[in-house]
């Protein structure tokens, strides 16, 4: 499954212009599946607009699991800038993206109305406990650290990966010591930032210069930083990186680093979680789940069944 922006120095390269154009126009899988489906979803810079939600019918069994009287919920969604993450349609107002489709689809299954509020990625999880939002959707990776204070209902599997410029000597990052001395760009408040900060000491322990973590609040600035040489490598979602490499010039995907389940986020002990889990499993059963993944080119992120706050993968 973002941070203060440094001053923009240097000329604007063709890549940056393409990135900016993509963000204006369009407004967390395994390699083969993602590549194939990216073409099916549309290999151009246009955001896919296939309607995969309106035909969904309410499922009485799933809806019965909702707390009594629940007819509408507020979801907080972070806008990342590029698909399959949440972005805007060409009107500059309508939100779209994989997380949006899944949230809307679950709401249809449960027969409830959704009130959507935009929020910074790093602000959503802390705000759940206060009741400001009923749940969050933003490619939130399920980690053991987060599970201490947040409940999750899983709907895909994504994770952490790396990308860089095509002219970089990096070919694969299997050990963070390979990043020593480099500038690593990532999103603020993400598992990527936490992983990088936690492991900085591996460089000093090896007698090497630590890498610098550069955090950004939106994807356009992150990719501009990479192309203009202020950053050497990007750590982000596997699906997001693959999309960027497929749709932007001058990039290469390095590798998957750590897989994570991704889920809707709730305050700890939320009574909404069982209903959402049943709704996701219903979407899997009626074929909608597969349609959403195909639309966004992420069939490699499919899971077999939804779970409530499973242990972090690899543990």
mmCIF file of C-alpha atoms in Angstrom, residues 15-310:
data_model
loop_
_atom_site.group_PDB
_atom_site.id
_atom_site.type_symbol
_atom_site.label_atom_id
_atom_site.label_comp_id
_atom_site.label_asym_id
_atom_site.label_seq_id
_atom_site.Cartn_x
_atom_site.Cartn_y
_atom_site.Cartn_z
ATOM 1 C CA UNK A 15 8.728 12.482 -18.551
ATOM 2 C CA UNK A 16 7.481 15.047 -16.066
ATOM 3 C CA UNK A 17 5.264 16.645 -18.693
ATOM 4 C CA UNK A 18 3.816 13.252 -19.541
ATOM 5 C CA UNK A 19 3.255 12.514 -15.866
ATOM 6 C CA UNK A 20 1.485 15.822 -15.323
ATOM 7 C CA UNK A 21 -0.671 15.292 -18.386
ATOM 8 C CA UNK A 22 -1.598 11.831 -17.189
ATOM 9 C CA UNK A 23 -2.634 13.127 -13.785
ATOM 10 C CA UNK A 24 -4.818 15.787 -15.368
ATOM 11 C CA UNK A 25 -6.407 13.450 -17.884
ATOM 12 C CA UNK A 26 -6.915 10.536 -15.560
ATOM 13 C CA UNK A 27 -7.329 12.737 -12.707
ATOM 14 C CA UNK A 28 -1.106 -1.736 -2.943
ATOM 15 C CA UNK A 29 -0.087 -8.521 -8.640
ATOM 16 C CA UNK A 30 2.078 -10.747 -10.085
ATOM 17 C CA UNK A 31 3.942 -9.589 -13.127
ATOM 18 C CA UNK A 32 2.330 -11.631 -15.895
ATOM 19 C CA UNK A 33 -1.251 -11.004 -14.761
ATOM 20 C CA UNK A 34 -0.756 -7.289 -14.268
ATOM 21 C CA UNK A 35 0.898 -6.847 -17.632
ATOM 22 C CA UNK A 36 -1.829 -8.721 -19.471
ATOM 23 C CA UNK A 37 -4.682 -7.004 -17.707
ATOM 24 C CA UNK A 38 -3.182 -3.550 -18.073
ATOM 25 C CA UNK A 39 -3.711 -3.985 -21.770
ATOM 26 C CA UNK A 40 -7.252 -5.244 -21.243
ATOM 27 C CA UNK A 41 -8.073 -2.294 -19.028
ATOM 28 C CA UNK A 42 -6.614 0.112 -21.548
ATOM 29 C CA UNK A 43 -2.922 0.624 -22.119
ATOM 30 C CA UNK A 44 -3.447 4.302 -22.854
ATOM 31 C CA UNK A 45 -3.287 6.991 -20.205
ATOM 32 C CA UNK A 46 -7.092 7.087 -19.976
ATOM 33 C CA UNK A 47 -8.591 5.785 -16.749
ATOM 34 C CA UNK A 48 -10.846 2.746 -17.287
ATOM 35 C CA UNK A 49 -14.517 3.663 -16.859
ATOM 36 C CA UNK A 50 -16.237 0.271 -17.119
ATOM 37 C CA UNK A 51 -19.254 0.151 -14.802
ATOM 38 C CA UNK A 52 -18.727 -2.838 -12.505
ATOM 39 C CA UNK A 53 -20.966 -1.741 -9.635
ATOM 40 C CA UNK A 54 -24.461 -0.605 -10.674
ATOM 41 C CA UNK A 55 -25.807 -4.114 -11.389
ATOM 42 C CA UNK A 56 -24.977 -5.399 -7.889
ATOM 43 C CA UNK A 57 -27.949 -6.430 -5.765
ATOM 44 C CA UNK A 58 -28.325 -6.301 -1.994
ATOM 45 C CA UNK A 59 -27.511 -9.524 -0.179
ATOM 46 C CA UNK A 60 -29.860 -9.952 2.769
ATOM 47 C CA UNK A 61 -27.583 -12.335 4.656
ATOM 48 C CA UNK A 62 -24.619 -9.937 4.521
ATOM 49 C CA UNK A 63 -26.801 -6.916 5.307
ATOM 50 C CA UNK A 64 -28.210 -8.688 8.378
ATOM 51 C CA UNK A 65 -24.738 -8.611 9.925
ATOM 52 C CA UNK A 66 -24.743 -4.800 10.071
ATOM 53 C CA UNK A 67 -25.415 -3.197 13.452
ATOM 54 C CA UNK A 68 -29.110 -2.354 13.797
ATOM 55 C CA UNK A 69 -30.118 0.949 12.242
ATOM 56 C CA UNK A 70 -27.066 1.393 9.998
ATOM 57 C CA UNK A 71 -28.280 2.810 6.687
ATOM 58 C CA UNK A 72 -25.343 5.023 5.666
ATOM 59 C CA UNK A 73 -21.615 5.195 6.407
ATOM 60 C CA UNK A 74 -18.806 7.686 5.899
ATOM 61 C CA UNK A 75 -15.720 6.409 4.139
ATOM 62 C CA UNK A 76 -12.419 8.283 4.045
ATOM 63 C CA UNK A 77 -10.470 7.796 0.835
ATOM 64 C CA UNK A 78 -7.020 9.120 0.012
ATOM 65 C CA UNK A 79 -6.424 10.397 -3.507
ATOM 66 C CA UNK A 80 -3.076 9.131 -4.733
ATOM 67 C CA UNK A 81 -3.028 10.576 -8.244
ATOM 68 C CA UNK A 82 -2.629 7.542 -10.518
ATOM 69 C CA UNK A 83 -4.571 4.294 -11.083
ATOM 70 C CA UNK A 84 -5.184 1.716 -9.831
ATOM 71 C CA UNK A 85 -5.153 3.983 -6.752
ATOM 72 C CA UNK A 86 -7.817 6.614 -6.266
ATOM 73 C CA UNK A 87 -7.779 9.460 -8.770
ATOM 74 C CA UNK A 88 -10.209 11.732 -10.634
ATOM 75 C CA UNK A 89 -12.120 11.304 -13.844
ATOM 76 C CA UNK A 90 -11.667 13.962 -16.527
ATOM 77 C CA UNK A 91 -14.259 16.209 -14.839
ATOM 78 C CA UNK A 92 -11.793 16.790 -12.011
ATOM 79 C CA UNK A 93 -14.478 15.985 -9.440
ATOM 80 C CA UNK A 94 -15.541 12.352 -9.666
ATOM 81 C CA UNK A 95 -13.352 9.917 -7.764
ATOM 82 C CA UNK A 96 -12.457 6.605 -9.340
ATOM 83 C CA UNK A 97 -10.044 3.786 -8.678
ATOM 84 C CA UNK A 98 -9.879 0.237 -7.408
ATOM 85 C CA UNK A 99 -10.562 1.185 -3.777
ATOM 86 C CA UNK A 100 -13.531 3.328 -4.842
ATOM 87 C CA UNK A 101 -15.046 0.451 -6.822
ATOM 88 C CA UNK A 102 -14.623 -1.978 -3.930
ATOM 89 C CA UNK A 103 -16.141 0.450 -1.414
ATOM 90 C CA UNK A 104 -19.092 1.179 -3.712
ATOM 91 C CA UNK A 105 -19.574 -2.525 -4.457
ATOM 92 C CA UNK A 106 -19.645 -3.471 -0.769
ATOM 93 C CA UNK A 107 -22.140 -0.684 -0.081
ATOM 94 C CA UNK A 108 -24.424 -2.090 -2.804
ATOM 95 C CA UNK A 109 -24.220 -5.590 -1.331
ATOM 96 C CA UNK A 110 -25.092 -4.232 2.114
ATOM 97 C CA UNK A 111 -27.802 -1.915 0.832
ATOM 98 C CA UNK A 112 -26.346 1.211 2.446
ATOM 99 C CA UNK A 113 -25.468 4.702 1.226
ATOM 100 C CA UNK A 114 -21.868 5.883 1.253
ATOM 101 C CA UNK A 115 -20.753 9.404 2.067
ATOM 102 C CA UNK A 116 -17.220 9.824 0.721
ATOM 103 C CA UNK A 117 -14.706 12.219 2.232
ATOM 104 C CA UNK A 118 -11.209 12.803 0.922
ATOM 105 C CA UNK A 119 -8.392 12.712 3.464
ATOM 106 C CA UNK A 120 -4.619 12.451 3.479
ATOM 107 C CA UNK A 121 -3.420 8.863 3.615
ATOM 108 C CA UNK A 122 -1.530 9.415 6.853
ATOM 109 C CA UNK A 123 -4.554 11.053 8.523
ATOM 110 C CA UNK A 124 -7.158 8.338 7.971
ATOM 111 C CA UNK A 125 -6.129 5.602 10.408
ATOM 112 C CA UNK A 126 -5.691 7.938 13.424
ATOM 113 C CA UNK A 127 -9.118 9.471 12.722
ATOM 114 C CA UNK A 128 -11.022 6.169 12.808
ATOM 115 C CA UNK A 129 -10.966 5.835 16.584
ATOM 116 C CA UNK A 130 -12.544 9.268 17.018
ATOM 117 C CA UNK A 131 -15.505 8.290 14.869
ATOM 118 C CA UNK A 132 -14.815 10.964 12.274
ATOM 119 C CA UNK A 133 -15.003 8.248 9.611
ATOM 120 C CA UNK A 134 -16.713 4.854 9.772
ATOM 121 C CA UNK A 135 -14.004 3.205 7.702
ATOM 122 C CA UNK A 136 -11.062 3.980 5.444
ATOM 123 C CA UNK A 137 -10.148 2.807 1.948
ATOM 124 C CA UNK A 138 -6.715 3.600 0.581
ATOM 125 C CA UNK A 139 -4.721 0.450 -0.163
ATOM 126 C CA UNK A 140 -4.016 -0.002 3.547
ATOM 127 C CA UNK A 141 -1.576 -2.869 4.043
ATOM 128 C CA UNK A 142 -2.331 -5.191 6.940
ATOM 129 C CA UNK A 143 0.651 -5.189 9.296
ATOM 130 C CA UNK A 144 0.986 -6.552 12.815
ATOM 131 C CA UNK A 145 1.804 -3.041 14.034
ATOM 132 C CA UNK A 146 -1.398 -1.619 12.578
ATOM 133 C CA UNK A 147 -3.494 -4.542 13.826
ATOM 134 C CA UNK A 148 -2.839 -3.435 17.392
ATOM 135 C CA UNK A 149 -5.129 -0.439 16.943
ATOM 136 C CA UNK A 150 -7.024 -1.057 13.686
ATOM 137 C CA UNK A 151 -9.268 -3.824 12.349
ATOM 138 C CA UNK A 152 -9.064 -4.739 8.677
ATOM 139 C CA UNK A 153 -11.314 -6.555 6.231
ATOM 140 C CA UNK A 154 -9.132 -7.802 3.396
ATOM 141 C CA UNK A 155 -10.070 -7.570 -0.286
ATOM 142 C CA UNK A 156 -6.796 -7.792 -2.257
ATOM 143 C CA UNK A 157 -3.137 -8.646 -1.838
ATOM 144 C CA UNK A 158 -0.588 -6.027 -2.889
ATOM 145 C CA UNK A 159 2.564 -5.035 -1.036
ATOM 146 C CA UNK A 160 5.898 -3.279 -1.269
ATOM 147 C CA UNK A 161 8.103 -2.925 -4.311
ATOM 148 C CA UNK A 162 10.699 -0.728 -5.990
ATOM 149 C CA UNK A 163 11.076 1.157 -9.264
ATOM 150 C CA UNK A 164 13.741 3.430 -10.695
ATOM 151 C CA UNK A 165 14.895 5.100 -13.904
ATOM 152 C CA UNK A 166 15.863 2.895 -16.810
ATOM 153 C CA UNK A 167 19.421 4.214 -16.703
ATOM 154 C CA UNK A 168 19.915 3.099 -13.082
ATOM 155 C CA UNK A 169 22.393 0.323 -12.311
ATOM 156 C CA UNK A 170 19.900 -1.178 -9.873
ATOM 157 C CA UNK A 171 18.262 -4.325 -11.214
ATOM 158 C CA UNK A 172 16.690 -5.829 -8.088
ATOM 159 C CA UNK A 173 16.480 -4.862 -4.420
ATOM 160 C CA UNK A 174 16.515 -7.899 -2.156
ATOM 161 C CA UNK A 175 18.311 -6.253 0.774
ATOM 162 C CA UNK A 176 17.833 -2.656 1.918
ATOM 163 C CA UNK A 177 21.607 -2.371 2.267
ATOM 164 C CA UNK A 178 21.594 -2.061 -1.525
ATOM 165 C CA UNK A 179 20.000 1.357 -1.009
ATOM 166 C CA UNK A 180 22.732 2.700 1.278
ATOM 167 C CA UNK A 181 23.831 6.172 0.206
ATOM 168 C CA UNK A 182 20.838 6.637 -2.106
ATOM 169 C CA UNK A 183 17.781 8.910 -1.909
ATOM 170 C CA UNK A 184 14.620 6.829 -1.621
ATOM 171 C CA UNK A 185 11.259 8.443 -2.392
ATOM 172 C CA UNK A 186 8.037 7.132 -0.863
ATOM 173 C CA UNK A 187 4.690 8.207 0.590
ATOM 174 C CA UNK A 188 4.257 9.725 4.038
ATOM 175 C CA UNK A 189 2.498 7.646 6.689
ATOM 176 C CA UNK A 190 2.822 4.451 4.651
ATOM 177 C CA UNK A 191 4.238 1.023 5.429
ATOM 178 C CA UNK A 192 7.020 1.930 2.996
ATOM 179 C CA UNK A 193 8.137 4.880 5.087
ATOM 180 C CA UNK A 194 7.962 2.767 8.257
ATOM 181 C CA UNK A 195 9.987 -0.046 6.684
ATOM 182 C CA UNK A 196 12.659 2.322 5.407
ATOM 183 C CA UNK A 197 13.008 4.261 8.662
ATOM 184 C CA UNK A 198 13.116 1.099 10.749
ATOM 185 C CA UNK A 199 15.907 -0.406 8.665
ATOM 186 C CA UNK A 200 18.145 2.625 8.194
ATOM 187 C CA UNK A 201 20.428 1.219 10.870
ATOM 188 C CA UNK A 202 21.379 -1.677 8.606
ATOM 189 C CA UNK A 203 23.534 0.709 6.604
ATOM 190 C CA UNK A 204 25.397 2.178 9.576
ATOM 191 C CA UNK A 205 25.832 -1.320 11.024
ATOM 192 C CA UNK A 206 27.506 -2.330 7.764
ATOM 193 C CA UNK A 207 29.746 0.751 7.878
ATOM 194 C CA UNK A 208 27.918 2.402 4.994
ATOM 195 C CA UNK A 209 26.245 5.786 4.556
ATOM 196 C CA UNK A 210 22.511 5.534 5.372
ATOM 197 C CA UNK A 211 19.992 6.076 2.622
ATOM 198 C CA UNK A 212 17.841 9.196 2.839
ATOM 199 C CA UNK A 213 14.060 8.773 2.999
ATOM 200 C CA UNK A 214 12.190 11.425 1.003
ATOM 201 C CA UNK A 215 8.439 11.448 1.618
ATOM 202 C CA UNK A 216 5.767 12.960 -0.625
ATOM 203 C CA UNK A 217 2.076 13.749 -0.286
ATOM 204 C CA UNK A 218 1.116 12.959 -3.886
ATOM 205 C CA UNK A 219 2.364 10.702 -6.626
ATOM 206 C CA UNK A 220 3.078 13.327 -9.288
ATOM 207 C CA UNK A 221 5.685 14.994 -7.092
ATOM 208 C CA UNK A 222 7.204 11.640 -6.193
ATOM 209 C CA UNK A 223 7.747 10.617 -9.816
ATOM 210 C CA UNK A 224 9.018 14.069 -10.770
ATOM 211 C CA UNK A 225 11.589 13.779 -8.001
ATOM 212 C CA UNK A 226 12.797 10.479 -9.439
ATOM 213 C CA UNK A 227 13.057 11.691 -13.027
ATOM 214 C CA UNK A 228 14.770 14.953 -12.115
ATOM 215 C CA UNK A 229 17.402 13.103 -10.097
ATOM 216 C CA UNK A 230 16.458 14.283 -6.617
ATOM 217 C CA UNK A 231 15.565 10.679 -5.825
ATOM 218 C CA UNK A 232 17.304 7.501 -6.943
ATOM 219 C CA UNK A 233 14.582 4.926 -6.337
ATOM 220 C CA UNK A 234 10.888 4.787 -5.421
ATOM 221 C CA UNK A 235 9.324 2.414 -2.909
ATOM 222 C CA UNK A 236 5.565 2.060 -3.278
ATOM 223 C CA UNK A 237 2.731 -0.387 -3.930
ATOM 224 C CA UNK A 238 3.449 -3.215 -6.326
ATOM 225 C CA UNK A 239 0.337 -2.452 -8.365
ATOM 226 C CA UNK A 240 1.013 1.287 -8.431
ATOM 227 C CA UNK A 241 4.606 0.795 -9.539
ATOM 228 C CA UNK A 242 3.636 -1.600 -12.307
ATOM 229 C CA UNK A 243 1.032 0.870 -13.552
ATOM 230 C CA UNK A 244 3.556 3.715 -13.558
ATOM 231 C CA UNK A 245 6.128 1.660 -15.458
ATOM 232 C CA UNK A 246 3.522 0.569 -18.023
ATOM 233 C CA UNK A 247 2.199 4.096 -18.613
ATOM 234 C CA UNK A 248 5.215 6.389 -18.180
ATOM 235 C CA UNK A 249 8.456 6.711 -20.099
ATOM 236 C CA UNK A 250 11.888 6.194 -18.613
ATOM 237 C CA UNK A 251 10.990 3.848 -15.741
ATOM 238 C CA UNK A 252 11.668 0.244 -14.851
ATOM 239 C CA UNK A 253 10.094 -1.969 -12.196
ATOM 240 C CA UNK A 254 12.752 -3.530 -9.989
ATOM 241 C CA UNK A 255 10.974 -6.193 -7.978
ATOM 242 C CA UNK A 256 8.447 -7.110 -5.347
ATOM 243 C CA UNK A 257 9.954 -6.747 -1.893
ATOM 244 C CA UNK A 258 7.275 -7.764 0.601
ATOM 245 C CA UNK A 259 3.699 -8.893 -0.030
ATOM 246 C CA UNK A 260 0.868 -7.595 2.181
ATOM 247 C CA UNK A 261 -2.852 -8.182 2.381
ATOM 248 C CA UNK A 262 -4.833 -4.977 1.839
ATOM 249 C CA UNK A 263 -8.111 -4.171 3.525
ATOM 250 C CA UNK A 264 -10.774 -1.695 4.540
ATOM 251 C CA UNK A 265 -9.725 -0.115 7.827
ATOM 252 C CA UNK A 266 -11.964 0.214 10.913
ATOM 253 C CA UNK A 267 -11.496 1.250 14.500
ATOM 254 C CA UNK A 268 -10.550 -1.648 16.744
ATOM 255 C CA UNK A 269 -13.527 -3.811 17.642
ATOM 256 C CA UNK A 270 -15.820 -2.322 14.992
ATOM 257 C CA UNK A 271 -19.088 -4.225 14.590
ATOM 258 C CA UNK A 272 -19.030 -3.349 10.884
ATOM 259 C CA UNK A 273 -16.208 -5.762 10.050
ATOM 260 C CA UNK A 274 -18.232 -9.025 9.829
ATOM 261 C CA UNK A 275 -20.742 -7.448 7.430
ATOM 262 C CA UNK A 276 -17.962 -6.094 5.193
ATOM 263 C CA UNK A 277 -16.222 -9.464 5.193
ATOM 264 C CA UNK A 278 -19.448 -11.181 4.120
ATOM 265 C CA UNK A 279 -19.984 -8.543 1.425
ATOM 266 C CA UNK A 280 -16.506 -9.022 -0.071
ATOM 267 C CA UNK A 281 -16.991 -12.787 -0.112
ATOM 268 C CA UNK A 282 -20.368 -12.285 -1.818
ATOM 269 C CA UNK A 283 -18.640 -10.193 -4.509
ATOM 270 C CA UNK A 284 -16.224 -13.059 -5.046
ATOM 271 C CA UNK A 285 -19.097 -15.486 -5.411
ATOM 272 C CA UNK A 286 -21.133 -13.470 -7.918
ATOM 273 C CA UNK A 287 -18.209 -12.582 -10.195
ATOM 274 C CA UNK A 288 -18.063 -8.863 -9.433
ATOM 275 C CA UNK A 289 -14.760 -9.234 -7.605
ATOM 276 C CA UNK A 290 -13.040 -10.567 -10.703
ATOM 277 C CA UNK A 291 -14.584 -7.816 -12.849
ATOM 278 C CA UNK A 292 -13.158 -5.099 -10.597
ATOM 279 C CA UNK A 293 -9.672 -6.611 -10.675
ATOM 280 C CA UNK A 294 -9.794 -7.040 -14.459
ATOM 281 C CA UNK A 295 -10.900 -3.418 -14.889
ATOM 282 C CA UNK A 296 -7.861 -2.151 -12.987
ATOM 283 C CA UNK A 297 -5.360 -4.707 -14.308
ATOM 284 C CA UNK A 298 -4.726 -6.290 -10.909
ATOM 285 C CA UNK A 299 -5.905 -9.903 -11.189
ATOM 286 C CA UNK A 300 -2.557 -10.941 -9.720
ATOM 287 C CA UNK A 301 -3.731 -9.339 -6.458
ATOM 288 C CA UNK A 302 -6.753 -11.618 -6.033
ATOM 289 C CA UNK A 303 -7.303 -13.363 -2.711
ATOM 290 C CA UNK A 304 -9.371 -16.526 -2.188
ATOM 291 C CA UNK A 305 -11.491 -15.191 0.664
ATOM 292 C CA UNK A 306 -11.807 -12.089 2.802
ATOM 293 C CA UNK A 307 -10.461 -12.193 6.339
ATOM 294 C CA UNK A 308 -10.707 -9.955 9.381
ATOM 295 C CA UNK A 309 -7.282 -8.723 10.522
ATOM 296 C CA UNK A 310 -5.167 -11.724 9.487
#
